[in-house]
Amino acid sequence: MFAVVKIAGQQFKVQKDQSLYVPQLSGNVGDKVEFAEVLLVDQDGSLSVGSAVKAIVKAEIIGHIQGDKVIAFKMKRRKGFRKKIGHRTHYTQIKISDIA
């Protein structure tokens, strides 16, 4: 059994007991979260898509981390303009506990 769920504007294919990294969610470690925006559910070969889906995905927050550093380097030749900026994206690790 799997589901396609929309979390923070991105779509993820999830299964029970799966651990994945999603864009940062509000909440503390150990909190339970629910995702009601389920786009597709597959139960033993029977698909439910669109408005026919009446499912909720339940998950638990395992931790908050930062991704790898992304560097953006801008330069204009012969002008002496150089700019080096970077950022680290924040992620939340969750574990899917149930698809109901």
PDB file of C-alpha atoms in Angstrom:
ATOM      1  CA  MET A   1       0.000   0.000   0.000  1.00  0.00           C
ATOM      2  CA  PHE A   2       1.310   3.413  -0.928  1.00  0.00           C
ATOM      3  CA  ALA A   3       0.018   6.956  -1.253  1.00  0.00           C
ATOM      4  CA  VAL A   4       1.038  10.149  -3.007  1.00  0.00           C
ATOM      5  CA  VAL A   5       0.714  13.034  -0.581  1.00  0.00           C
ATOM      6  CA  LYS A   6       1.339  16.782  -0.925  1.00  0.00           C
ATOM      7  CA  ILE A   7       3.594  18.111   1.835  1.00  0.00           C
ATOM      8  CA  ALA A   8       4.639  21.783   1.871  1.00  0.00           C
ATOM      9  CA  GLY A   9       3.908  22.183  -1.847  1.00  0.00           C
ATOM     10  CA  GLN A  10       5.827  19.076  -2.944  1.00  0.00           C
ATOM     11  CA  GLN A  11       4.515  15.611  -3.800  1.00  0.00           C
ATOM     12  CA  PHE A  12       5.941  12.515  -2.111  1.00  0.00           C
ATOM     13  CA  LYS A  13       5.237   8.819  -2.630  1.00  0.00           C
ATOM     14  CA  VAL A  14       5.017   7.304   0.864  1.00  0.00           C
ATOM     15  CA  GLN A  15       4.571   3.877   2.416  1.00  0.00           C
ATOM     16  CA  LYS A  16       4.041   2.766   6.004  1.00  0.00           C
ATOM     17  CA  ASP A  17       7.202   2.805   8.190  1.00  0.00           C
ATOM     18  CA  GLN A  18       9.085   4.868   5.572  1.00  0.00           C
ATOM     19  CA  SER A  19      11.409   7.634   6.714  1.00  0.00           C
ATOM     20  CA  LEU A  20      11.891  10.691   4.484  1.00  0.00           C
ATOM     21  CA  TYR A  21      13.100  14.266   4.465  1.00  0.00           C
ATOM     22  CA  VAL A  22      10.563  17.006   3.692  1.00  0.00           C
ATOM     23  CA  PRO A  23      10.803  20.815   3.728  1.00  0.00           C
ATOM     24  CA  GLN A  24      10.835  22.145   7.272  1.00  0.00           C
ATOM     25  CA  LEU A  25       7.615  21.650   9.232  1.00  0.00           C
ATOM     26  CA  SER A  26       6.626  23.408  12.417  1.00  0.00           C
ATOM     27  CA  GLY A  27       6.636  21.152  15.453  1.00  0.00           C
ATOM     28  CA  ASN A  28       9.004  19.529  17.885  1.00  0.00           C
ATOM     29  CA  VAL A  29      10.720  16.152  17.798  1.00  0.00           C
ATOM     30  CA  GLY A  30       8.212  13.441  18.690  1.00  0.00           C
ATOM     31  CA  ASP A  31       5.128  15.396  17.598  1.00  0.00           C
ATOM     32  CA  LYS A  32       2.512  13.646  15.472  1.00  0.00           C
ATOM     33  CA  VAL A  33       1.461  15.323  12.208  1.00  0.00           C
ATOM     34  CA  GLU A  34      -1.301  14.526   9.729  1.00  0.00           C
ATOM     35  CA  PHE A  35      -1.415  15.234   6.013  1.00  0.00           C
ATOM     36  CA  ALA A  36      -4.951  15.417   4.633  1.00  0.00           C
ATOM     37  CA  GLU A  37      -4.021  16.408   1.071  1.00  0.00           C
ATOM     38  CA  VAL A  38      -3.676  12.885  -0.344  1.00  0.00           C
ATOM     39  CA  LEU A  39      -3.664  12.752  -4.152  1.00  0.00           C
ATOM     40  CA  LEU A  40      -3.550   8.993  -4.799  1.00  0.00           C
ATOM     41  CA  VAL A  41      -3.925   5.788  -2.782  1.00  0.00           C
ATOM     42  CA  ASP A  42      -3.115   2.239  -3.924  1.00  0.00           C
ATOM     43  CA  GLN A  43      -4.587  -0.560  -1.783  1.00  0.00           C
ATOM     44  CA  ASP A  44      -3.605  -3.974  -3.135  1.00  0.00           C
ATOM     45  CA  GLY A  45      -4.015  -2.959  -6.769  1.00  0.00           C
ATOM     46  CA  SER A  46      -7.119  -0.764  -6.451  1.00  0.00           C
ATOM     47  CA  LEU A  47      -6.342   2.880  -7.164  1.00  0.00           C
ATOM     48  CA  SER A  48      -8.191   5.897  -5.804  1.00  0.00           C
ATOM     49  CA  VAL A  49      -7.346   9.177  -7.512  1.00  0.00           C
ATOM     50  CA  GLY A  50      -8.511  12.765  -7.131  1.00  0.00           C
ATOM     51  CA  SER A  51     -11.645  13.619  -5.164  1.00  0.00           C
ATOM     52  CA  ALA A  52     -12.409   9.910  -4.602  1.00  0.00           C
ATOM     53  CA  VAL A  53      -9.521   9.701  -2.116  1.00  0.00           C
ATOM     54  CA  LYS A  54     -10.676   9.791   1.495  1.00  0.00           C
ATOM     55  CA  ALA A  55      -7.401   9.101   3.274  1.00  0.00           C
ATOM     56  CA  ILE A  56      -5.148  10.723   5.849  1.00  0.00           C
ATOM     57  CA  VAL A  57      -1.420  10.099   6.199  1.00  0.00           C
ATOM     58  CA  LYS A  58      -0.143  10.161   9.787  1.00  0.00           C
ATOM     59  CA  ALA A  59       3.533  10.720  10.578  1.00  0.00           C
ATOM     60  CA  GLU A  60       5.894  11.432  13.444  1.00  0.00           C
ATOM     61  CA  ILE A  61       8.639  14.076  13.445  1.00  0.00           C
ATOM     62  CA  ILE A  62      12.028  12.430  14.012  1.00  0.00           C
ATOM     63  CA  GLY A  63      14.305  15.464  13.721  1.00  0.00           C
ATOM     64  CA  HIS A  64      15.229  18.742  12.063  1.00  0.00           C
ATOM     65  CA  ILE A  65      18.385  19.032   9.944  1.00  0.00           C
ATOM     66  CA  GLN A  66      20.063  21.308   7.425  1.00  0.00           C
ATOM     67  CA  GLY A  67      20.950  20.231   3.912  1.00  0.00           C
ATOM     68  CA  ASP A  68      24.287  20.637   2.174  1.00  0.00           C
ATOM     69  CA  LYS A  69      25.555  24.118   1.461  1.00  0.00           C
ATOM     70  CA  VAL A  70      24.577  25.515  -1.944  1.00  0.00           C
ATOM     71  CA  ILE A  71      26.940  28.148  -3.351  1.00  0.00           C
ATOM     72  CA  ALA A  72      25.852  30.825  -5.832  1.00  0.00           C
ATOM     73  CA  PHE A  73      28.793  32.665  -7.404  1.00  0.00           C
ATOM     74  CA  LYS A  74      28.122  35.707  -9.569  1.00  0.00           C
ATOM     75  CA  MET A  75      30.762  37.445 -11.624  1.00  0.00           C
ATOM     76  CA  LYS A  76      30.898  40.031 -14.388  1.00  0.00           C
ATOM     77  CA  ARG A  77      34.042  39.782 -16.430  1.00  0.00           C
ATOM     78  CA  ARG A  78      36.388  42.759 -16.738  1.00  0.00           C
ATOM     79  CA  LYS A  79      34.328  44.746 -14.202  1.00  0.00           C
ATOM     80  CA  GLY A  80      35.780  43.488 -10.926  1.00  0.00           C
ATOM     81  CA  PHE A  81      32.349  42.365  -9.728  1.00  0.00           C
ATOM     82  CA  ARG A  82      32.352  39.110  -7.772  1.00  0.00           C
ATOM     83  CA  LYS A  83      29.731  37.974  -5.310  1.00  0.00           C
ATOM     84  CA  LYS A  84      29.711  34.664  -3.451  1.00  0.00           C
ATOM     85  CA  ILE A  85      26.572  33.800  -1.516  1.00  0.00           C
ATOM     86  CA  GLY A  86      25.234  30.517  -0.193  1.00  0.00           C
ATOM     87  CA  HIS A  87      22.557  28.921   1.923  1.00  0.00           C
ATOM     88  CA  ARG A  88      21.631  25.677   3.648  1.00  0.00           C
ATOM     89  CA  THR A  89      18.043  24.486   3.252  1.00  0.00           C
ATOM     90  CA  HIS A  90      16.205  23.307   6.371  1.00  0.00           C
ATOM     91  CA  TYR A  91      14.568  19.866   6.310  1.00  0.00           C
ATOM     92  CA  THR A  92      12.431  17.820   8.691  1.00  0.00           C
ATOM     93  CA  GLN A  93      12.842  14.059   8.931  1.00  0.00           C
ATOM     94  CA  ILE A  94       9.521  12.274   9.377  1.00  0.00           C
ATOM     95  CA  LYS A  95       8.481   8.637   9.692  1.00  0.00           C
ATOM     96  CA  ILE A  96       5.151   7.547   8.188  1.00  0.00           C
ATOM     97  CA  SER A  97       3.189   5.697  10.859  1.00  0.00           C
ATOM     98  CA  ASP A  98      -0.133   5.064   9.120  1.00  0.00           C
ATOM     99  CA  ILE A  99      -2.120   5.572   5.935  1.00  0.00           C
ATOM    100  CA  ALA A 100      -5.801   5.538   6.847  1.00  0.00           C
TER     101      ALA A 100
END
